[in-house]
């Protein structure tokens, strides 16, 4: 954390005004004045440090150090205080240049531009502007899950009159045949693969790479959803929800909201997060990772803010953290009961009303979907 250059910068800026003014004053007054100036500087520094309550101390320190750099003669700052938002990071390089992996908080592991797209349907949003893009993180070998989605909720390219696009996000894996994946993409044109290792602990990277893809390849889409591959998604109900008047077009994130969730410190848990990675005992409000929907202005903002958010392996809570740092919060869906997690038994009427349910297998998805799509009323006694 220590930076000798920055330290000397503080001293320089403290000393010069005091000395020049002090020369013309009497000794007692000079001492007083000296004291006052120091107090002023201290208060200023403290105000700066605490002005953004959503930042952790080390981020404040880093930002403050950048601020000091601006005031010293060295170089242009990498950020500036933004009048409306908390702060804005400014990038001078383009997004397509090779990744630069640097130590430090700006280019940590979850920053998606550390990775490259090795398979990239980069023009899919150019021919038609989607209303909604469904981004499905899936393990490279899991062809069965992808095929089930292609036959069910990922099948329709127009839903309720809106263009919907379904894409799969893959990382690298040793147990998947690269040639087969290439062929699969040649057939369906719906795979995106990035250069990170596809593991459970790397799911935050996967989510951030999804955000990077949306921000750089599909910025014209109105909405996007990160939806897991083991989900039943009632795509009609989702599009209808987004068509409702009053649904925000910007800064909108919705799904199943999680409030005041404690961070799991038990090492045996799948969701274990060590204190070094995430010191607070609770997560900020977030949307459960099974499926969350967002206005498509957010991906670019997430990518930018992720430079200053220490990575941890809980991707949905990480997005919650990005929201918090952006000074935003997730919004409850118009009907919160539509976002459901685990269910016990398929029910045609029930499935016609919801938006999400977590399923067990791809077979379940295909069977339930086939039944749900059968003609006729969904609920007993309805017309
Ligand atoms: C401040 O500027 C120096 C010199 O250009 C640079 O090496 C250093 O990384 C900068 N520090 C921060 C915190 O940006
Ligand atoms: C995550 O991905 C990075 C980049 O490919 C890799 O170096 C690292 O080992 C992966 N981490 C885990 C826990 O798999």
Short mmCIF file of C-alpha atoms and ligand atoms in Angstrom, two decimals:
data_model
loop_
_atom_site.label_atom_id
_atom_site.label_comp_id
_atom_site.label_asym_id
_atom_site.label_seq_id
_atom_site.Cartn_x
_atom_site.Cartn_y
_atom_site.Cartn_z
CA UNK A 1 0.00 0.00 0.00
CA UNK A 2 2.83 2.43 0.86
CA UNK A 3 3.96 4.70 -1.91
CA UNK A 4 6.99 6.89 -1.10
CA UNK A 5 6.32 9.24 -4.02
CA UNK A 6 2.83 9.93 -2.84
CA UNK A 7 4.09 10.44 0.73
CA UNK A 8 6.52 13.13 -0.33
CA UNK A 9 3.76 14.74 -2.35
CA UNK A 10 1.76 15.24 0.84
CA UNK A 11 4.68 16.87 2.61
CA UNK A 12 5.40 19.18 -0.27
CA UNK A 13 1.86 20.47 -0.52
CA UNK A 14 1.66 20.88 3.26
CA UNK A 15 4.89 22.74 3.62
CA UNK A 16 4.96 25.35 0.90
CA UNK A 17 1.89 27.50 1.76
CA UNK A 18 2.72 27.45 5.48
CA UNK A 19 6.31 28.54 4.96
CA UNK A 20 5.58 31.33 2.52
CA UNK A 21 2.88 32.82 4.74
CA UNK A 22 4.72 32.20 8.00
CA UNK A 23 7.71 34.34 6.99
CA UNK A 24 5.89 37.64 7.43
CA UNK A 25 4.22 36.82 10.80
CA UNK A 26 5.24 37.04 14.44
CA UNK A 27 6.47 33.74 16.00
CA UNK A 28 3.36 33.04 18.20
CA UNK A 29 0.96 33.81 15.41
CA UNK A 30 3.12 31.80 13.05
CA UNK A 31 2.87 28.73 15.27
CA UNK A 32 -0.88 29.16 15.54
CA UNK A 33 -1.22 29.57 11.85
CA UNK A 34 0.95 26.55 11.23
CA UNK A 35 -1.26 24.54 13.54
CA UNK A 36 -4.46 25.75 11.86
CA UNK A 37 -3.22 24.92 8.39
CA UNK A 38 -2.31 21.40 9.49
CA UNK A 39 -5.76 20.94 11.04
CA UNK A 40 -7.36 22.16 7.82
CA UNK A 41 -5.35 19.73 5.75
CA UNK A 42 -6.15 16.88 8.13
CA UNK A 43 -9.87 17.64 8.00
CA UNK A 44 -9.72 17.84 4.22
CA UNK A 45 -7.94 14.50 4.01
CA UNK A 46 -10.44 12.89 6.38
CA UNK A 47 -13.40 14.29 4.45
CA UNK A 48 -11.97 12.85 1.28
CA UNK A 49 -11.38 9.51 2.91
CA UNK A 50 -14.88 9.14 4.35
CA UNK A 51 -16.82 10.92 1.61
CA UNK A 52 -17.83 7.62 0.01
CA UNK A 53 -19.21 5.36 2.72
CA UNK A 54 -19.64 2.45 0.32
CA UNK A 55 -15.91 1.99 -0.16
CA UNK A 56 -13.69 -0.09 2.03
CA UNK A 57 -10.72 1.60 3.61
CA UNK A 58 -8.20 0.14 1.21
CA UNK A 59 -10.20 1.32 -1.79
CA UNK A 60 -10.43 4.78 -0.30
CA UNK A 61 -6.72 4.74 0.28
CA UNK A 62 -6.11 3.68 -3.32
CA UNK A 63 -8.45 6.36 -4.66
CA UNK A 64 -6.91 8.95 -2.40
CA UNK A 65 -3.47 7.97 -3.62
CA UNK A 66 -4.68 8.47 -7.17
CA UNK A 67 -6.05 11.86 -6.17
CA UNK A 68 -2.68 12.80 -4.75
CA UNK A 69 -1.03 11.70 -7.98
CA UNK A 70 -3.22 14.19 -9.79
CA UNK A 71 -2.02 16.98 -7.54
CA UNK A 72 1.63 16.05 -7.96
CA UNK A 73 3.51 16.67 -11.16
CA UNK A 74 3.74 13.06 -12.26
CA UNK A 75 0.92 12.05 -14.57
CA UNK A 76 -2.72 12.39 -15.50
CA UNK A 77 -5.04 10.72 -13.02
CA UNK A 78 -6.80 7.47 -13.82
CA UNK A 79 -10.04 8.65 -12.31
CA UNK A 80 -11.88 11.78 -11.38
CA UNK A 81 -14.62 12.50 -8.90
CA UNK A 82 -17.85 12.40 -10.81
CA UNK A 83 -20.49 14.99 -9.88
CA UNK A 84 -23.43 12.58 -10.08
CA UNK A 85 -22.03 9.18 -9.29
CA UNK A 86 -19.60 8.15 -6.63
CA UNK A 87 -16.71 8.20 -9.04
CA UNK A 88 -15.91 7.27 -12.55
CA UNK A 89 -12.95 5.39 -13.82
CA UNK A 90 -11.45 6.63 -17.02
CA UNK A 91 -9.76 4.34 -19.46
CA UNK A 92 -7.58 5.63 -22.22
CA UNK A 93 -6.92 2.32 -23.96
CA UNK A 94 -9.46 0.59 -26.18
CA UNK A 95 -11.30 -2.52 -25.11
CA UNK A 96 -9.92 -4.69 -27.88
CA UNK A 97 -6.25 -4.47 -27.08
CA UNK A 98 -4.51 -7.50 -25.55
CA UNK A 99 -5.15 -7.97 -21.84
CA UNK A 100 -2.76 -6.40 -19.41
CA UNK A 101 -2.50 -8.37 -16.21
CA UNK A 102 -1.02 -6.10 -13.60
CA UNK A 103 -0.82 -6.56 -9.89
CA UNK A 104 -2.96 -4.30 -7.78
CA UNK A 105 -6.62 -3.56 -7.41
CA UNK A 106 -7.45 -2.28 -10.86
CA UNK A 107 -6.49 -5.40 -12.74
CA UNK A 108 -7.35 -8.15 -10.32
CA UNK A 109 -8.65 -11.60 -11.20
CA UNK A 110 -12.31 -10.70 -11.68
CA UNK A 111 -11.60 -7.86 -14.05
CA UNK A 112 -12.92 -9.36 -17.27
CA UNK A 113 -10.57 -7.58 -19.63
CA UNK A 114 -7.75 -9.68 -18.26
CA UNK A 115 -9.21 -12.45 -20.42
CA UNK A 116 -9.80 -12.84 -24.13
CA UNK A 117 -12.65 -14.29 -26.12
CA UNK A 118 -11.38 -17.40 -27.86
CA UNK A 119 -14.79 -18.04 -29.43
CA UNK A 120 -16.90 -15.01 -30.06
CA UNK A 121 -20.07 -14.55 -32.05
CA UNK A 122 -19.30 -10.88 -32.02
CA UNK A 123 -21.75 -9.85 -34.72
CA UNK A 124 -24.92 -11.56 -33.49
CA UNK A 125 -26.37 -8.30 -32.19
CA UNK A 126 -25.55 -6.38 -35.37
CA UNK A 127 -28.13 -7.88 -37.71
CA UNK A 128 -31.00 -7.55 -35.22
CA UNK A 129 -31.15 -5.50 -32.05
CA UNK A 130 -32.36 -7.78 -29.26
CA UNK A 131 -34.84 -6.63 -26.70
CA UNK A 132 -33.48 -9.26 -24.34
CA UNK A 133 -30.28 -11.32 -24.30
CA UNK A 134 -30.22 -14.48 -22.20
CA UNK A 135 -26.67 -15.26 -21.12
CA UNK A 136 -26.25 -18.79 -19.82
CA UNK A 137 -23.03 -19.73 -18.04
CA UNK A 138 -22.42 -23.42 -18.64
CA UNK A 139 -19.51 -25.83 -18.34
CA UNK A 140 -17.85 -26.58 -21.70
CA UNK A 141 -18.63 -30.31 -21.54
CA UNK A 142 -22.31 -29.79 -20.70
CA UNK A 143 -23.76 -30.18 -24.20
CA UNK A 144 -26.88 -31.82 -22.75
CA UNK A 145 -27.85 -28.68 -20.83
CA UNK A 146 -27.27 -26.49 -23.87
CA UNK A 147 -29.31 -28.76 -26.13
CA UNK A 148 -32.19 -28.86 -23.64
CA UNK A 149 -32.24 -25.04 -23.53
CA UNK A 150 -32.06 -24.83 -27.34
CA UNK A 151 -35.15 -27.04 -27.49
CA UNK A 152 -37.06 -25.17 -24.79
CA UNK A 153 -36.85 -21.59 -23.54
CA UNK A 154 -33.86 -20.77 -25.73
CA UNK A 155 -35.64 -21.83 -28.90
CA UNK A 156 -37.77 -18.80 -29.64
CA UNK A 157 -36.06 -15.83 -31.27
CA UNK A 158 -39.21 -13.70 -31.07
CA UNK A 159 -41.19 -13.70 -27.83
CA UNK A 160 -44.27 -11.53 -27.35
CA UNK A 161 -43.18 -9.62 -30.42
CA UNK A 162 -39.67 -8.91 -29.08
CA UNK A 163 -36.33 -10.19 -30.36
CA UNK A 164 -34.72 -12.50 -27.82
CA UNK A 165 -31.25 -13.97 -28.12
CA UNK A 166 -29.87 -16.91 -26.12
CA UNK A 167 -26.11 -17.39 -25.78
CA UNK A 168 -23.90 -19.69 -23.73
CA UNK A 169 -20.78 -18.58 -21.90
CA UNK A 170 -17.95 -21.06 -21.51
CA UNK A 171 -14.50 -20.93 -20.02
CA UNK A 172 -11.61 -23.26 -20.79
CA UNK A 173 -11.57 -26.83 -19.61
CA UNK A 174 -9.28 -29.81 -19.91
CA UNK A 175 -12.11 -32.30 -20.06
CA UNK A 176 -13.87 -30.83 -23.09
CA UNK A 177 -13.06 -31.47 -26.73
CA UNK A 178 -12.21 -28.12 -28.31
CA UNK A 179 -12.97 -29.40 -31.80
CA UNK A 180 -16.45 -30.57 -30.76
CA UNK A 181 -17.20 -27.20 -29.18
CA UNK A 182 -16.13 -25.50 -32.38
CA UNK A 183 -18.45 -27.71 -34.40
CA UNK A 184 -21.28 -27.07 -31.96
CA UNK A 185 -20.81 -23.35 -32.46
CA UNK A 186 -20.67 -23.70 -36.24
CA UNK A 187 -24.04 -25.39 -36.04
CA UNK A 188 -25.77 -23.06 -33.58
CA UNK A 189 -23.71 -19.84 -33.52
CA UNK A 190 -24.49 -19.39 -29.84
CA UNK A 191 -21.28 -20.15 -27.94
CA UNK A 192 -18.93 -17.61 -26.41
CA UNK A 193 -15.75 -18.87 -24.84
CA UNK A 194 -13.23 -16.92 -22.84
CA UNK A 195 -9.66 -17.71 -21.83
CA UNK A 196 -10.12 -18.33 -18.08
CA UNK A 197 -10.28 -21.78 -16.46
CA UNK A 198 -13.92 -22.82 -16.12
CA UNK A 199 -14.18 -23.84 -12.46
CA UNK A 200 -16.69 -23.29 -9.70
CA UNK A 201 -14.43 -20.84 -7.91
CA UNK A 202 -14.10 -18.85 -11.12
CA UNK A 203 -17.80 -18.17 -11.58
CA UNK A 204 -17.33 -14.51 -10.71
CA UNK A 205 -14.89 -14.21 -13.62
CA UNK A 206 -17.48 -15.91 -15.84
CA UNK A 207 -20.18 -13.44 -14.83
CA UNK A 208 -17.88 -10.49 -15.39
CA UNK A 209 -16.87 -11.83 -18.80
CA UNK A 210 -20.59 -12.05 -19.63
CA UNK A 211 -20.86 -8.38 -18.65
CA UNK A 212 -17.85 -7.52 -20.81
CA UNK A 213 -19.37 -9.33 -23.79
CA UNK A 214 -22.70 -7.51 -23.37
CA UNK A 215 -20.95 -4.16 -23.00
CA UNK A 216 -18.70 -4.57 -26.02
CA UNK A 217 -20.62 -6.87 -28.41
CA UNK A 218 -24.24 -6.13 -27.67
CA UNK A 219 -24.58 -2.62 -26.22
CA UNK A 220 -27.80 -1.92 -28.16
CA UNK A 221 -29.87 -4.61 -26.43
CA UNK A 222 -32.43 -3.24 -23.99
CA UNK A 223 -32.23 -5.92 -21.29
CA UNK A 224 -30.17 -8.97 -20.45
CA UNK A 225 -30.47 -11.84 -18.04
CA UNK A 226 -27.85 -14.06 -16.51
CA UNK A 227 -29.64 -17.35 -16.18
CA UNK A 228 -28.22 -20.68 -15.03
CA UNK A 229 -28.39 -23.73 -17.26
CA UNK A 230 -30.47 -25.75 -14.78
CA UNK A 231 -33.41 -23.38 -14.84
CA UNK A 232 -36.96 -23.49 -16.04
CA UNK A 233 -37.48 -20.04 -17.54
CA UNK A 234 -40.94 -18.88 -18.48
CA UNK A 235 -39.66 -16.58 -21.18
CA UNK A 236 -43.13 -15.27 -22.11
CA UNK A 237 -43.75 -14.08 -18.58
CA UNK A 238 -40.30 -12.55 -18.41
CA UNK A 239 -40.76 -10.53 -21.61
CA UNK A 240 -44.23 -9.46 -20.46
CA UNK A 241 -42.76 -8.32 -17.15
CA UNK A 242 -40.16 -6.21 -18.97
CA UNK A 243 -42.82 -4.74 -21.27
CA UNK A 244 -44.81 -3.44 -18.34
CA UNK A 245 -44.98 0.34 -18.23
CA UNK A 246 -42.88 1.66 -15.41
CA UNK A 247 -40.10 -0.92 -15.69
CA UNK A 248 -36.91 1.17 -15.62
CA UNK A 249 -34.77 1.24 -18.73
CA UNK A 250 -31.61 2.17 -16.87
CA UNK A 251 -29.87 1.02 -13.69
CA UNK A 252 -32.41 -1.77 -13.31
CA UNK A 253 -31.50 -5.09 -11.72
CA UNK A 254 -34.15 -7.49 -10.57
CA UNK A 255 -34.71 -11.12 -9.63
CA UNK A 256 -35.04 -12.91 -6.31
CA UNK A 257 -33.71 -10.38 -3.83
CA UNK A 258 -31.42 -11.44 -1.00
CA UNK A 259 -31.24 -9.10 1.97
CA UNK A 260 -28.69 -9.07 4.79
CA UNK A 261 -27.23 -12.42 3.83
CA UNK A 262 -24.42 -13.52 6.15
CA UNK A 263 -21.11 -14.46 4.58
CA UNK A 264 -20.48 -18.20 5.05
CA UNK A 265 -17.29 -18.75 7.06
CA UNK A 266 -17.55 -22.50 7.38
CA UNK A 267 -14.75 -24.01 5.33
CA UNK A 268 -16.85 -27.04 4.32
CA UNK A 269 -19.44 -24.94 2.59
CA UNK A 270 -19.72 -24.55 -1.15
CA UNK A 271 -20.21 -20.84 -0.45
CA UNK A 272 -17.26 -20.42 1.90
CA UNK A 273 -15.57 -17.06 1.56
CA UNK A 274 -12.45 -16.30 3.62
CA UNK A 275 -12.26 -13.02 5.50
CA UNK A 276 -9.25 -11.92 3.43
CA UNK A 277 -11.46 -11.98 0.36
CA UNK A 278 -14.51 -10.35 1.90
CA UNK A 279 -14.16 -8.89 5.40
CA UNK A 280 -17.74 -7.73 6.10
CA UNK A 281 -20.01 -10.25 7.85
CA UNK A 282 -22.91 -9.57 5.46
CA UNK A 283 -23.38 -9.16 1.73
CA UNK A 284 -25.05 -6.10 0.27
CA UNK A 285 -28.52 -6.69 -1.17
CA UNK A 286 -28.20 -8.87 -4.24
CA UNK A 287 -30.24 -10.95 -6.65
CA UNK A 288 -29.94 -14.73 -6.47
CA UNK A 289 -27.61 -16.04 -9.15
CA UNK A 290 -30.06 -18.57 -10.63
CA UNK A 291 -31.47 -15.81 -12.80
CA UNK A 292 -31.24 -12.05 -12.59
CA UNK A 293 -32.45 -9.53 -15.12
CA UNK A 294 -30.87 -6.16 -15.80
CA UNK A 295 -31.08 -3.16 -18.08
CA UNK A 296 -28.23 -3.40 -20.54
CA UNK A 297 -26.58 -0.13 -19.50
CA UNK A 298 -25.35 -1.88 -16.37
CA UNK A 299 -22.79 -4.33 -17.86
CA UNK A 300 -20.41 -1.53 -18.87
CA UNK A 301 -20.77 0.01 -15.42
CA UNK A 302 -20.06 -3.34 -13.75
CA UNK A 303 -16.94 -3.86 -15.86
CA UNK A 304 -15.62 -0.42 -14.93
CA UNK A 305 -16.40 -0.65 -11.23
CA UNK A 306 -15.00 -4.19 -10.96
CA UNK A 307 -11.54 -2.66 -11.18
CA UNK A 308 -11.87 -1.46 -7.62
CA UNK A 309 -13.84 -4.33 -6.12
CA UNK A 310 -11.78 -7.10 -4.67
CA UNK A 311 -12.91 -10.38 -6.20
CA UNK A 312 -14.61 -13.10 -4.23
CA UNK A 313 -16.10 -16.31 -5.50
CA UNK A 314 -19.82 -15.62 -4.97
CA UNK A 315 -20.79 -14.15 -8.33
CA UNK A 316 -24.29 -12.95 -7.45
CA UNK A 317 -23.13 -11.22 -4.27
CA UNK A 318 -20.27 -9.73 -6.28
CA UNK A 319 -22.81 -8.14 -8.62
CA UNK A 320 -24.59 -6.88 -5.49
CA UNK A 321 -21.30 -5.33 -4.46
CA UNK A 322 -20.92 -3.69 -7.87
CA UNK A 323 -24.42 -2.20 -7.49
CA UNK A 324 -23.57 -0.88 -4.05
CA UNK A 325 -20.35 0.72 -5.27
CA UNK A 326 -22.24 2.30 -8.14
CA UNK A 327 -24.63 3.80 -5.60
CA UNK A 328 -27.46 1.61 -6.93
CA UNK A 329 -29.61 -1.16 -5.49
CA UNK A 330 -31.54 -4.08 -6.96
CA UNK A 331 -35.27 -3.53 -7.48
CA UNK A 332 -37.99 -5.98 -6.46
CA UNK A 333 -39.75 -7.44 -9.50
CA UNK A 334 -43.36 -6.31 -10.12
CA UNK A 335 -44.46 -9.70 -8.76
CA UNK A 336 -41.73 -11.12 -6.52
CA UNK A 337 -43.48 -14.50 -6.35
CA UNK A 338 -42.58 -15.06 -10.02
CA UNK A 339 -38.91 -15.64 -9.17
CA UNK A 340 -38.85 -19.02 -7.51
CA UNK A 341 -35.95 -21.19 -6.50
CA UNK A 342 -36.46 -24.87 -5.64
CA UNK A 343 -39.75 -26.54 -6.26
CA UNK A 344 -41.01 -29.95 -5.24
CA UNK A 345 -43.29 -31.01 -8.04
CA UNK A 346 -44.20 -29.86 -11.54
CA UNK A 347 -47.55 -28.12 -11.76
CA UNK A 348 -48.78 -26.87 -15.11
CA UNK A 349 -50.83 -24.06 -13.63
CA UNK A 350 -48.01 -22.95 -11.34
CA UNK A 351 -45.43 -23.03 -14.13
CA UNK A 352 -47.62 -20.83 -16.32
CA UNK A 353 -47.44 -18.03 -13.77
CA UNK A 354 -43.81 -17.95 -12.68
CA UNK A 355 -40.65 -16.72 -14.38
CA UNK A 356 -37.97 -18.98 -12.83
CA UNK A 357 -37.66 -22.30 -11.08
CA UNK A 358 -34.50 -24.27 -10.39
CA UNK A 359 -34.69 -27.78 -11.84
CA UNK A 360 -32.69 -30.94 -11.32
CA UNK A 361 -31.93 -32.23 -14.80
CA UNK A 362 -32.12 -31.35 -18.47
CA UNK A 363 -34.70 -34.13 -18.88
CA UNK A 364 -36.96 -32.38 -16.40
CA UNK A 365 -36.66 -29.18 -18.37
CA UNK A 366 -37.60 -30.88 -21.64
CA UNK A 367 -40.53 -32.76 -20.08
CA UNK A 368 -41.94 -29.82 -18.17
CA UNK A 369 -41.55 -27.54 -21.17
CA UNK A 370 -43.34 -30.00 -23.46
CA UNK A 371 -46.23 -30.13 -21.04
CA UNK A 372 -46.29 -26.40 -20.41
CA UNK A 373 -46.43 -25.72 -24.16
CA UNK A 374 -49.33 -28.12 -24.79
CA UNK A 375 -52.40 -26.29 -26.01
CA UNK A 376 -55.29 -25.78 -23.65
CA UNK A 377 -55.80 -23.93 -20.40
CA UNK A 378 -52.95 -24.03 -17.90
CA UNK A 379 -55.06 -23.87 -14.81
CA UNK A 380 -58.14 -25.88 -13.83
CA UNK A 381 -61.33 -24.03 -14.43
CA UNK A 382 -59.70 -21.22 -16.42
CA UNK A 383 -60.79 -20.45 -19.92
C1 LIG B 1 1.33 7.67 -9.08
O1 LIG B 1 2.19 8.05 -10.12
C2 LIG B 1 3.36 7.27 -10.24
C3 LIG B 1 4.26 7.88 -11.27
O2 LIG B 1 3.64 7.99 -12.52
C4 LIG B 1 2.97 5.83 -10.56
O3 LIG B 1 4.10 5.00 -10.68
C5 LIG B 1 2.09 5.29 -9.47
O4 LIG B 1 1.63 3.98 -9.80
C6 LIG B 1 0.89 6.20 -9.27
N1 LIG B 1 0.14 5.75 -8.10
C7 LIG B 1 -1.13 5.55 -8.13
C8 LIG B 1 -1.75 5.09 -6.85
O5 LIG B 1 -1.81 5.70 -9.12
C1 LIG B 2 -9.39 -19.18 -12.46
O1 LIG B 2 -8.95 -18.80 -13.75
C2 LIG B 2 -7.61 -18.37 -13.79
C3 LIG B 2 -7.35 -17.87 -15.19
O2 LIG B 2 -7.55 -18.88 -16.15
C4 LIG B 2 -6.69 -19.50 -13.38
O3 LIG B 2 -5.37 -19.05 -13.37
C5 LIG B 2 -7.09 -19.96 -11.98
O4 LIG B 2 -6.36 -21.11 -11.62
C6 LIG B 2 -8.56 -20.29 -11.90
N1 LIG B 2 -8.92 -20.46 -10.50
C7 LIG B 2 -9.52 -21.54 -10.06
C8 LIG B 2 -9.79 -21.59 -8.62
O5 LIG B 2 -9.87 -22.46 -10.79
#
